[in-house]
Short mmCIF file of C-alpha atoms and ligand atoms in Angstrom, two decimals:
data_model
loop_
_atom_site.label_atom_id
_atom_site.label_comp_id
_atom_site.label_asym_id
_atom_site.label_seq_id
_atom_site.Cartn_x
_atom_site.Cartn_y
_atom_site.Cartn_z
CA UNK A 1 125.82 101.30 16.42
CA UNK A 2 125.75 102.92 13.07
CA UNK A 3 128.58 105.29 14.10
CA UNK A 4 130.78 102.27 14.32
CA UNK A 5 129.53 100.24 10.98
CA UNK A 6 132.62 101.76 9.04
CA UNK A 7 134.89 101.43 11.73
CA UNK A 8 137.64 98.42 11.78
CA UNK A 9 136.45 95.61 13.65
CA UNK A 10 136.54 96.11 16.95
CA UNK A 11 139.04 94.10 19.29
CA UNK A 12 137.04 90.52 20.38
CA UNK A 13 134.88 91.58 17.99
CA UNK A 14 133.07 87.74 17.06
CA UNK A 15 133.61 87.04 13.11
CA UNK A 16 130.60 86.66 11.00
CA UNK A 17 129.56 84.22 8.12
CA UNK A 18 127.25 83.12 5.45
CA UNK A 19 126.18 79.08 5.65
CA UNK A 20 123.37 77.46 4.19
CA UNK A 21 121.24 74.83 6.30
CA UNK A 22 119.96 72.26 4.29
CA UNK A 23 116.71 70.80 6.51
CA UNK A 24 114.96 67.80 5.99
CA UNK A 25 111.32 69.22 6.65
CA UNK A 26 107.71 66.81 7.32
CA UNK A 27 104.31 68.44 8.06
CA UNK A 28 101.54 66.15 8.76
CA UNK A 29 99.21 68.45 7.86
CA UNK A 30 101.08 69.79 4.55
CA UNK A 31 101.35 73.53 3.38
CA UNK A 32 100.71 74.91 0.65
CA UNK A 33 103.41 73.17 -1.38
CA UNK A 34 103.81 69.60 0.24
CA UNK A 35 101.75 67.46 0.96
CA UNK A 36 100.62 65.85 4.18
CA UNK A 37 103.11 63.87 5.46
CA UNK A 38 105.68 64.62 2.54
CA UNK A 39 109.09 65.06 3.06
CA UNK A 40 111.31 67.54 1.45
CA UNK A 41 114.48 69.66 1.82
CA UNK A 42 114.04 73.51 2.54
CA UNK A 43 117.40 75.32 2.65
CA UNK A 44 118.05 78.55 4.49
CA UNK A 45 120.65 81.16 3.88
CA UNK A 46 121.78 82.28 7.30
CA UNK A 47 124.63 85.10 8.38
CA UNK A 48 126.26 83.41 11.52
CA UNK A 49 128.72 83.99 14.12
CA UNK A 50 131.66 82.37 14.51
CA UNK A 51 130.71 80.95 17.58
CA UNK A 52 127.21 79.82 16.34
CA UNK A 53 126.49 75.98 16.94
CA UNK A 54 123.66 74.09 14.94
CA UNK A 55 121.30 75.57 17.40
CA UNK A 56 121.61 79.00 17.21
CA UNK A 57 121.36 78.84 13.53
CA UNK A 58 117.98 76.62 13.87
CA UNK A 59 116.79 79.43 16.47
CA UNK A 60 117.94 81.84 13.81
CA UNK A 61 115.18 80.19 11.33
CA UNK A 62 112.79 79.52 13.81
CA UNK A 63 112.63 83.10 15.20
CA UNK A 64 113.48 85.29 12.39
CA UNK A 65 112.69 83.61 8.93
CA UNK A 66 110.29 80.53 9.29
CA UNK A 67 108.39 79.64 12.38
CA UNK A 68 106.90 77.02 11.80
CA UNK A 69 110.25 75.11 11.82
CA UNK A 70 109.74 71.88 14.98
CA UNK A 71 112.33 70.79 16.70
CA UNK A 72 112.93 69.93 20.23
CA UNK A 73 116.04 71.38 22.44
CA UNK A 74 115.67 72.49 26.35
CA UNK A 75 118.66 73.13 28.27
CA UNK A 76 120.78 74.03 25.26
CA UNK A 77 123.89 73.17 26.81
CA UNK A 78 124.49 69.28 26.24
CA UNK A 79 122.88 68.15 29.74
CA UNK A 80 119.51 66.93 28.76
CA UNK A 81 119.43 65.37 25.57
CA UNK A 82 116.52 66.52 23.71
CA UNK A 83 118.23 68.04 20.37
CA UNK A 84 120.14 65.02 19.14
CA UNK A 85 119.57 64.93 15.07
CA UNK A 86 121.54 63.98 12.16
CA UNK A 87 123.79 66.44 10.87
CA UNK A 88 126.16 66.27 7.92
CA UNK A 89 124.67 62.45 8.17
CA UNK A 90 126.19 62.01 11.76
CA UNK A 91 123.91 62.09 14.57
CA UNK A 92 125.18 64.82 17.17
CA UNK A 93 123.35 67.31 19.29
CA UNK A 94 122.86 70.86 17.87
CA UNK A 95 123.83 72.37 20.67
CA UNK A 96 126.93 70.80 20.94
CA UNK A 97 128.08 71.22 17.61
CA UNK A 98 129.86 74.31 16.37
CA UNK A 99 129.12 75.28 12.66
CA UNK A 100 132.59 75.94 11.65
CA UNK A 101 133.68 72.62 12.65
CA UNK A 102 131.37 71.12 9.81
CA UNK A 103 132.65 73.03 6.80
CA UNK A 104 130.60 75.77 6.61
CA UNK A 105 131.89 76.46 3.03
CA UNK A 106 129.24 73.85 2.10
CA UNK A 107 125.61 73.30 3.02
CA UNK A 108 124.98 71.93 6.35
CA UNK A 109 121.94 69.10 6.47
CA UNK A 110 120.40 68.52 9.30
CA UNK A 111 117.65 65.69 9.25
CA UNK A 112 115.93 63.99 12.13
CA UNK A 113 117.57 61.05 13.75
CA UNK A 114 117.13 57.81 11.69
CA UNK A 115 114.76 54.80 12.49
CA UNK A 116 112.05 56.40 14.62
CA UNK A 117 108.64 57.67 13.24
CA UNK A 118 108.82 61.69 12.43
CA UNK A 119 106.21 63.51 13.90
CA UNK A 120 107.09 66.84 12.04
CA UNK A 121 110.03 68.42 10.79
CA UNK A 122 113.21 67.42 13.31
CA UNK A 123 110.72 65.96 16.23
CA UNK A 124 110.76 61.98 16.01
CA UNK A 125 108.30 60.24 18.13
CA UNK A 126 110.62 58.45 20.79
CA UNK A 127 108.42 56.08 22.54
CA UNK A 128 109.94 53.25 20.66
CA UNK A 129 113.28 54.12 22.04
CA UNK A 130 111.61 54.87 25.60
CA UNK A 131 110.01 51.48 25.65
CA UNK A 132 113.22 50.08 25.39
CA UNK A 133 114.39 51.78 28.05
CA UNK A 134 111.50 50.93 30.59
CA UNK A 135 112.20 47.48 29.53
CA UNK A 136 115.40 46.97 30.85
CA UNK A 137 114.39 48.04 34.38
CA UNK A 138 116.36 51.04 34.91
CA UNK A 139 116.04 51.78 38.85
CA UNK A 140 117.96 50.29 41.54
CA UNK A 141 116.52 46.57 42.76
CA UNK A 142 117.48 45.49 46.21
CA UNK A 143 116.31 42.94 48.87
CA UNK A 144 116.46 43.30 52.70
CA UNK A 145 115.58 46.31 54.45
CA UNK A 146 116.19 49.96 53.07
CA UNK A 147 119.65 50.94 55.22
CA UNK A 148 119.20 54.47 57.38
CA UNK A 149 121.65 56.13 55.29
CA UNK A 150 123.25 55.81 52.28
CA UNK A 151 124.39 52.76 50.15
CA UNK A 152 128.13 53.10 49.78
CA UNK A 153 130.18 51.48 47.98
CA UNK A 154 134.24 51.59 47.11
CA UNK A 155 135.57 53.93 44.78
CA UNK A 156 136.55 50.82 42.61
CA UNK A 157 133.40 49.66 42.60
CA UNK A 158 132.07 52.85 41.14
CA UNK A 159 134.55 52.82 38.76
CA UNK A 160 133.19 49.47 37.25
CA UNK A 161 130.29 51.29 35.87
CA UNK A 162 131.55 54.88 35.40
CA UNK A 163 131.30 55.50 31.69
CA UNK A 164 127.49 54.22 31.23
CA UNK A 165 126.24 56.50 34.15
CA UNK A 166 126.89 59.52 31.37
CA UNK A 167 123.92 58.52 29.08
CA UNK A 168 121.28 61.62 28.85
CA UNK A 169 119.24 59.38 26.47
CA UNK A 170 119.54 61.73 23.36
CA UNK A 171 119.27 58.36 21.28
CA UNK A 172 122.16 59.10 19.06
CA UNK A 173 123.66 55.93 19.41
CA UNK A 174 120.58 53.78 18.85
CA UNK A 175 119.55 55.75 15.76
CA UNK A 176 123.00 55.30 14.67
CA UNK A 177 122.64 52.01 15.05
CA UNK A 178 122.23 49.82 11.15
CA UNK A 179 120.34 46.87 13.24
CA UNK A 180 117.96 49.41 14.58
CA UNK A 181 117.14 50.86 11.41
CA UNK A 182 116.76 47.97 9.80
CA UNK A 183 114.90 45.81 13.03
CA UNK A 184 112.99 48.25 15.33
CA UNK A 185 112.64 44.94 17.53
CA UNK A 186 116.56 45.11 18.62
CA UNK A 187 116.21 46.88 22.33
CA UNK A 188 119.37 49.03 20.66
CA UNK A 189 122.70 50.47 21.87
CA UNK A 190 121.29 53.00 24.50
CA UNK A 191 119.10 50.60 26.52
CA UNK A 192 122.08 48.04 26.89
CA UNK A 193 124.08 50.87 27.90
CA UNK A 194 120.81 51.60 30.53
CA UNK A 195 121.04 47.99 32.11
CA UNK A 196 125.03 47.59 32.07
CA UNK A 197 124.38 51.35 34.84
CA UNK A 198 122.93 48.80 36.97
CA UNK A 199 124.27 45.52 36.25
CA UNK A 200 127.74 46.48 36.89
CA UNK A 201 126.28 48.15 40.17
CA UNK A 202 127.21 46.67 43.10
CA UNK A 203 124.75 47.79 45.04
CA UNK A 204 122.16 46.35 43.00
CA UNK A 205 120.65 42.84 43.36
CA UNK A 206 118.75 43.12 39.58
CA UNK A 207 121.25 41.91 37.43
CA UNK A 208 120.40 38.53 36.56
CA UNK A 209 116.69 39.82 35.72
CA UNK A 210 117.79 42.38 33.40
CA UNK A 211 120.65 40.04 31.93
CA UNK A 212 117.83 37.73 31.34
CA UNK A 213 115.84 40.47 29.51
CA UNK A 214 118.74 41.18 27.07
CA UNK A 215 119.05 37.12 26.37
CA UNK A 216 115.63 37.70 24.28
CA UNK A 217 116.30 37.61 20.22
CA UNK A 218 115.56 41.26 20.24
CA UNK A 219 118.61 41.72 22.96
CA UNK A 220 122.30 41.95 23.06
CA UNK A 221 122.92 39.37 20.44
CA UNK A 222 121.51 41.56 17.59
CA UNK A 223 124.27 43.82 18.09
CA UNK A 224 126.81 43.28 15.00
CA UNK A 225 130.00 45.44 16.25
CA UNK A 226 129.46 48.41 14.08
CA UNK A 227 130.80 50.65 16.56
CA UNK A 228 128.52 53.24 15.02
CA UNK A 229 126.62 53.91 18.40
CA UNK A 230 130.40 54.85 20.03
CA UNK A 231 130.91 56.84 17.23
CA UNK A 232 127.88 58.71 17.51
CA UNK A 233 127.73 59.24 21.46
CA UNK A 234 127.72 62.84 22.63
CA UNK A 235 129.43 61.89 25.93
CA UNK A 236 131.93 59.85 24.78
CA UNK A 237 130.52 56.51 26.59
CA UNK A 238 131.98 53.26 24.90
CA UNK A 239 128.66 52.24 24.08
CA UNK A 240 129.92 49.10 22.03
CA UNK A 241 132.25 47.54 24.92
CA UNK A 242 129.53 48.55 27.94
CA UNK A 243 127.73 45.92 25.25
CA UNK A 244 130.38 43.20 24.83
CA UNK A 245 130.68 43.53 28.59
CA UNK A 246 126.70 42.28 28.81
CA UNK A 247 127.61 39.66 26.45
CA UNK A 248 130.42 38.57 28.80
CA UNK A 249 128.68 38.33 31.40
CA UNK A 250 125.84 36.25 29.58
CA UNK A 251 128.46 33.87 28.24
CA UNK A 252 130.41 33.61 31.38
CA UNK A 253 127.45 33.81 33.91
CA UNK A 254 130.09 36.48 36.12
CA UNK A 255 129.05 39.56 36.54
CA UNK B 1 97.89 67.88 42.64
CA UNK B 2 97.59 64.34 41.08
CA UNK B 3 100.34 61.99 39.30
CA UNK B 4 99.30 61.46 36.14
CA UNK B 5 97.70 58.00 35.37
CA UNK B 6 100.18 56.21 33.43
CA UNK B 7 98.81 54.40 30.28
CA UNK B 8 99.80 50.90 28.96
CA UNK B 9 102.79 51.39 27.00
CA UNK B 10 102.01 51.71 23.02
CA UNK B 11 104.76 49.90 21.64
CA UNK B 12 104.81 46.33 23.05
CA UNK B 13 107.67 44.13 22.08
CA UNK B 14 106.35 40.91 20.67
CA UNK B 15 106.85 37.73 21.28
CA UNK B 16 109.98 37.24 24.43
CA UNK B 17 111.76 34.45 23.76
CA UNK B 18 113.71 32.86 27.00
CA UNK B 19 115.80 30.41 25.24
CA UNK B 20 119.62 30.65 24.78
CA UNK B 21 119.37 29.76 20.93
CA UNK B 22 120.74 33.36 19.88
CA UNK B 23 123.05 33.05 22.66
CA UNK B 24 124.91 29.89 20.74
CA UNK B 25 124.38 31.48 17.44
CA UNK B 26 126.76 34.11 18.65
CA UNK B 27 129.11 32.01 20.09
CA UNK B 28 129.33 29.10 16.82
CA UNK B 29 129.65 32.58 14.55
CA UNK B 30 132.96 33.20 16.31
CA UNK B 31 134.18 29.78 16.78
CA UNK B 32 133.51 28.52 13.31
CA UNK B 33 135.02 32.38 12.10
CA UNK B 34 137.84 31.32 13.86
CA UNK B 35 138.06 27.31 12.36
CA UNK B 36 137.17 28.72 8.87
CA UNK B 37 140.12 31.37 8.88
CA UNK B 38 142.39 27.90 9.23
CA UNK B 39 140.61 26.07 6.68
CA UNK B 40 139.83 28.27 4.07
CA UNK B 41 143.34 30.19 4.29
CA UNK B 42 145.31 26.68 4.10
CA UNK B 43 143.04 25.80 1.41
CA UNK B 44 143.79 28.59 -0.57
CA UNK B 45 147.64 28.92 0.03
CA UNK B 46 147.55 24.96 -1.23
CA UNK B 47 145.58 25.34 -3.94
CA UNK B 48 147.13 28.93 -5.21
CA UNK B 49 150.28 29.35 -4.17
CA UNK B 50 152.56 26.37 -3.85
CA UNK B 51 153.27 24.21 -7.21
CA UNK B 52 152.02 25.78 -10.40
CA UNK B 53 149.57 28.12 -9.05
CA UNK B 54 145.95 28.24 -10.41
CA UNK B 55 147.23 26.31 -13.68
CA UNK B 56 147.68 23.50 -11.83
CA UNK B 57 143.93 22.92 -10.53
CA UNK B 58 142.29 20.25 -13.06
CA UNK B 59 140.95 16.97 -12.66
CA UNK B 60 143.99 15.27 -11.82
CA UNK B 61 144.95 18.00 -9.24
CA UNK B 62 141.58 17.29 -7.30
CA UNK B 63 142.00 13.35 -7.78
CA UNK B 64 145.57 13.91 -6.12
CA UNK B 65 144.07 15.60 -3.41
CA UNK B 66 141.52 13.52 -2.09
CA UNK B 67 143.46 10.49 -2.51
CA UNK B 68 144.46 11.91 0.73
CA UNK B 69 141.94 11.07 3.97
CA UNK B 70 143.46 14.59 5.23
CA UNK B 71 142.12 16.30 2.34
CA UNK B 72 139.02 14.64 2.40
CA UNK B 73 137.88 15.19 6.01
CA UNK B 74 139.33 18.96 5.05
CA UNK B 75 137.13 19.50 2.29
CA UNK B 76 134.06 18.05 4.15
CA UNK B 77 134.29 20.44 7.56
CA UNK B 78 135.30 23.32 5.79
CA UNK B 79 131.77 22.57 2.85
CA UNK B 80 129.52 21.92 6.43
CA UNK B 81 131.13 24.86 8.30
CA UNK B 82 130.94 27.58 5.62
CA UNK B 83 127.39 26.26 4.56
CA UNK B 84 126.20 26.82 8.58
CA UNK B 85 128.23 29.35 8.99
CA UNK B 86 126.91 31.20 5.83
CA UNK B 87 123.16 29.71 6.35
CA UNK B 88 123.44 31.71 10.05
CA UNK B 89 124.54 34.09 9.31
CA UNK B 90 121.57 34.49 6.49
CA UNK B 91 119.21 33.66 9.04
CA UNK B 92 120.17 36.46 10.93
CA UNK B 93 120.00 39.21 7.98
CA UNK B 94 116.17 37.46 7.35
CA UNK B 95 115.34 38.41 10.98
CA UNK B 96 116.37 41.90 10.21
CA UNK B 97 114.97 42.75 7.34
CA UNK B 98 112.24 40.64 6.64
CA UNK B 99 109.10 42.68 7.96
CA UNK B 100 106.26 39.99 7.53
CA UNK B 101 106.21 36.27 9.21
CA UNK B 102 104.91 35.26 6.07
CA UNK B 103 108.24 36.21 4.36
CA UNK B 104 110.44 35.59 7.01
CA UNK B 105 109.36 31.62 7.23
CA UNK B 106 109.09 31.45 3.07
CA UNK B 107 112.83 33.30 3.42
CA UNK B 108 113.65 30.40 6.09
CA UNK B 109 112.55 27.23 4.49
CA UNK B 110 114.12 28.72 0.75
CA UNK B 111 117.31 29.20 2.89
CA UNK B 112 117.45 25.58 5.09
CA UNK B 113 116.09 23.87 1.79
CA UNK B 114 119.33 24.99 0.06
CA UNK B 115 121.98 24.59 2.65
CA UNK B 116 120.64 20.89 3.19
CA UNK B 117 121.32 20.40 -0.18
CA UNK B 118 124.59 21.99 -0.81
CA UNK B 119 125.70 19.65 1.94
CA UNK B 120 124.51 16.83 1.00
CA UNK B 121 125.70 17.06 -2.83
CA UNK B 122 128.97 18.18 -1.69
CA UNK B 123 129.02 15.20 1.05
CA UNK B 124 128.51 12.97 -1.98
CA UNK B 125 130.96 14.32 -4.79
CA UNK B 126 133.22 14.02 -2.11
CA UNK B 127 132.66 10.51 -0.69
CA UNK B 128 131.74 9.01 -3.99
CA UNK B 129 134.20 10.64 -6.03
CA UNK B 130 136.06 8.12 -8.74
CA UNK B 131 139.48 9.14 -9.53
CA UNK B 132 139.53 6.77 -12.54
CA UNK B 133 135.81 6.56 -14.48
CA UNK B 134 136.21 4.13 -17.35
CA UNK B 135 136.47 5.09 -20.78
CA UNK B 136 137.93 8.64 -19.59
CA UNK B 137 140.93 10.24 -21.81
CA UNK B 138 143.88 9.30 -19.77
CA UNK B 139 145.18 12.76 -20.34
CA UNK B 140 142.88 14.00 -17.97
CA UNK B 141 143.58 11.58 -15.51
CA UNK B 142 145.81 11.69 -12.76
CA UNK B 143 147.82 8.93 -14.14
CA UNK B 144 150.60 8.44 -11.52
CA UNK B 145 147.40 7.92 -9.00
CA UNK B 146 145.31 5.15 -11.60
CA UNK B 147 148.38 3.18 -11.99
CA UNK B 148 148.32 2.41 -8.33
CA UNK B 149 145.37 1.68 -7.74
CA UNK B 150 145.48 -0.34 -10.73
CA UNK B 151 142.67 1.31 -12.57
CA UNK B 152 144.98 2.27 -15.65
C1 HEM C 1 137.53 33.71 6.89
C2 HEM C 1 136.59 33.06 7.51
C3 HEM C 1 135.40 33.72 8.17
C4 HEM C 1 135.37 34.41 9.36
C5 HEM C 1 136.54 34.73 10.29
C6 HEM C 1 134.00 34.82 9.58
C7 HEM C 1 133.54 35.49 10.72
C8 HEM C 1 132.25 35.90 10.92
C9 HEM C 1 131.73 36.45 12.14
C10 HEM C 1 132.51 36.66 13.43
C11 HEM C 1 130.41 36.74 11.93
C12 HEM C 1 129.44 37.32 12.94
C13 HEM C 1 129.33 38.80 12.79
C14 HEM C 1 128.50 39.39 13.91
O1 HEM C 1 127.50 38.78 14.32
O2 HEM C 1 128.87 40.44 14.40
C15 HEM C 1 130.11 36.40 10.57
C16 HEM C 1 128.89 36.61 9.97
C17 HEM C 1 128.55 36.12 8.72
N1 HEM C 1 129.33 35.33 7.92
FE1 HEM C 1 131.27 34.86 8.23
N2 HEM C 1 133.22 34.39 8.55
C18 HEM C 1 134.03 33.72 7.65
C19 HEM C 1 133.66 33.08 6.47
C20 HEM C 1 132.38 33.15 5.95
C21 HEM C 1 131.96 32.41 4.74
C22 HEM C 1 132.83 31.47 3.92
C23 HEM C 1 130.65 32.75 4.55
C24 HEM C 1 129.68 32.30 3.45
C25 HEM C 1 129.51 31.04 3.17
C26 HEM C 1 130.26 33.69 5.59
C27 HEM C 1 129.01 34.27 5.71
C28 HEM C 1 128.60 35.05 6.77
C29 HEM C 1 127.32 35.72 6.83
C30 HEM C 1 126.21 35.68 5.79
C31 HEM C 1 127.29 36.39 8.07
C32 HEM C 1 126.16 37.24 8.65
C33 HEM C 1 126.45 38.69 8.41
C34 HEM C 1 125.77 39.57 9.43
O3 HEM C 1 125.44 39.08 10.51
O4 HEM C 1 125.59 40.75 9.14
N3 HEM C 1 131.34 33.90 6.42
N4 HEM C 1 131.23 35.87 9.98
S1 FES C 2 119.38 70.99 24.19
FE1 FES C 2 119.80 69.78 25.94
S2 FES C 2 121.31 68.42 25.12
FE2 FES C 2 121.11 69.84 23.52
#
């Protein structure tokens, strides 16, 4: 290695560079400069590859230059939706988000997502957002005996319910969300997007219950057309028409 | 191995209700959107933009103008829709943002209190308007409009 530190770079060599992280840091049990509970910015200077995303420059901190830096990632790879946070003041996942696509030039902030208690540092506590989801029923409801083999149905019919079978319930899109922030009530994007899975299912007999469950005050009707929860999706879904589509079928009683 | 026992949830959300009120809130937010673009738009292209423009709105112009039934019934649906429109739509912020019942119901009555009566004192200035009081400078009087109704 030192034999080659002179050397040009070498061909597919990865480029490096310098980027400052800006993180929005809480301890409950304070340090020796903040207080319990306090919130404050720490920023990190950070030599990263060219290839780095968010992630590997939080790992960076957390292994090398602070551990006591929380956040929560597992698969690492955009699949299980544990590492959404709000960077550069949009909600993405870390993992899925390459530094030099956010202007490296200028320091990066990454902050928890928005409207859900922090526990410490980037970790939110997302039973709220869980609740919601339990709420909704999300698990096939049929009637009549269980067939011997599998419930099929026609490619169309798939199709009718494609894009909200993508959610990994990061909760970008309901921390995204102004109503949320502003009403924790509101059941919020992702949990509408949970129930239109099933309700444009046509193998499942639930509909009308969970239809009836997003009637409530809390439910579909809080949603305002901000489009921020599209906006802020990690799979692309179309969370705000999956909504208008459960407000469709509310007004029109067809499903 | 056991499952774990599952504990009662710790957020609970409170208080379901089953009705289809928010439902028609919705739906009259749209509709009267939709009415109110007509209204206020025609109003304003009226009132602004044919004749002489803003110079033109006085007394007089407003005496013309609900010598007219049209005008009248205009003025009335577009003072009630914007007033429920806006009141809703109000409503609705209060439900988001205020945290307490207390202030949410204080928010509420302040809020119906004052629609009520911006619709009722508009309903009257409209329906007992007087073109013509007595004693009145006839320069500020639509005169063409006192003479025939022999008031002038
Ligand atoms: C040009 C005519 C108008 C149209 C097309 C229109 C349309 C709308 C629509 C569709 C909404 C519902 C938004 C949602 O729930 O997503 C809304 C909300 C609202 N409108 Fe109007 N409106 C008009 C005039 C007015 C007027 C004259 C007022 C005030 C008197 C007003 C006050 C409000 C308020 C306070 C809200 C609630 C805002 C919110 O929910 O965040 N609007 N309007
Ligand atoms: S760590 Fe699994 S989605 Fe990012």
């Amino acid at each position: 290695m030192t034999a080659t530190a002179e050397a040009p770079a070498e061909i597919g060599a990865v480029e490096t560079f310098e980027v400052t992280l800006r993180v929005k840091r809480q301890n409950p049990e304070g340090n020796d400069a903040h207080g319990p509970g306090e919130e404050y910015w720490e920023e990190f200077q950070l030599t990263c590859l060219a290839t780095d995303r968010v992630l590997d420059a939080l790992h960076q901190i957390k292994w090398n230059v602070d551990g006591t830096l929380n956040f929560r990632r597992s698969c690492a790879h955009g699949v299980c939706g544990s590492d959404a946070m709000r960077i550069n003041a949009k909600n993405r996942l870390a993992c899925s988000t390459l530094l030099k696509d956010l202007n490296p030039a200028r320091p990066i902030t990454v902050e928890p997502i928005a409207g859900l208690p922090v526990l410490k540092d980037l970790i939110v506590d997302m039973e709220p957002f869980f609740a919601s989801y339990r709420e909704i029923m999300p698990f096939l409801m049929t009637t009549g005996p269980t067939p011997e083999r599998e419930r099929l149905q026609s490619p169309e019919d798939r199709e009718r319910f494609d894009d909200t079978t993508k959610c990994i319930l990061c909760a970008a899109c309901t921390t995204a969300c102004p109503v949320f922030w502003t009403d924790g009530q509101y059941f919020g994007p992702q949990a509408i997007v949970g129930a239109h899975r099933f309700i444009f299912d046509s193998r499942d007999e639930g509909q009308w219950e969970r239809l009836e469950i997003l009637n409530d005050r809390a439910g579909v009707w809080k949603c305002r057309t901000a489009f921020n929860c599209t906006e802020a999706c990690p799979r692309g879904i179309e969370v705000t028409k999956a909504i208008s589509e459960v407000k469709h079928a509310l007004n029109t009683g067809e499903v | 191995m056991q499952a774990p026992e599952l504990k009662a949830p710790a957020f609970v959300r409170s208080g379901r209700s089953r009705t289809q009120v928010e439902r028609w809130s919705w739906i009259f937010m749209r509709a009267s959107g939709v009415i109110l673009i007509v209204l206020i738009f025609t109003h304003l292209f009226i009132n602004l933009l044919t004749g002489d423009g803003v110079n033109q709105i006085d007394f007089a112009f407003v005496a013309g103008k609900w010598a007219s039934p049209l005008w009248k019934v205009w003025d009335l649906t577009m003072l009630v829709l914007a007033m429920i429109h806006g009141g809703n739509g109000m409503r609705l912020l209060i439900n988001d943002y205020a945290r307490t019942t207390w202030l949410r119901k204080t928010l509420k009555v302040a809020l119906a209190t004052s629609v009520t009566l911006i619709i009722v004192l508009g309903s009257l200035v409209i329906f007992t308007f007087d073109p013509c009081p007595e004693g009145t400078d006839p320069a500020l009087l639509n005169i063409e409009l006192c003479e025939d109704l022999g008031r002038l």
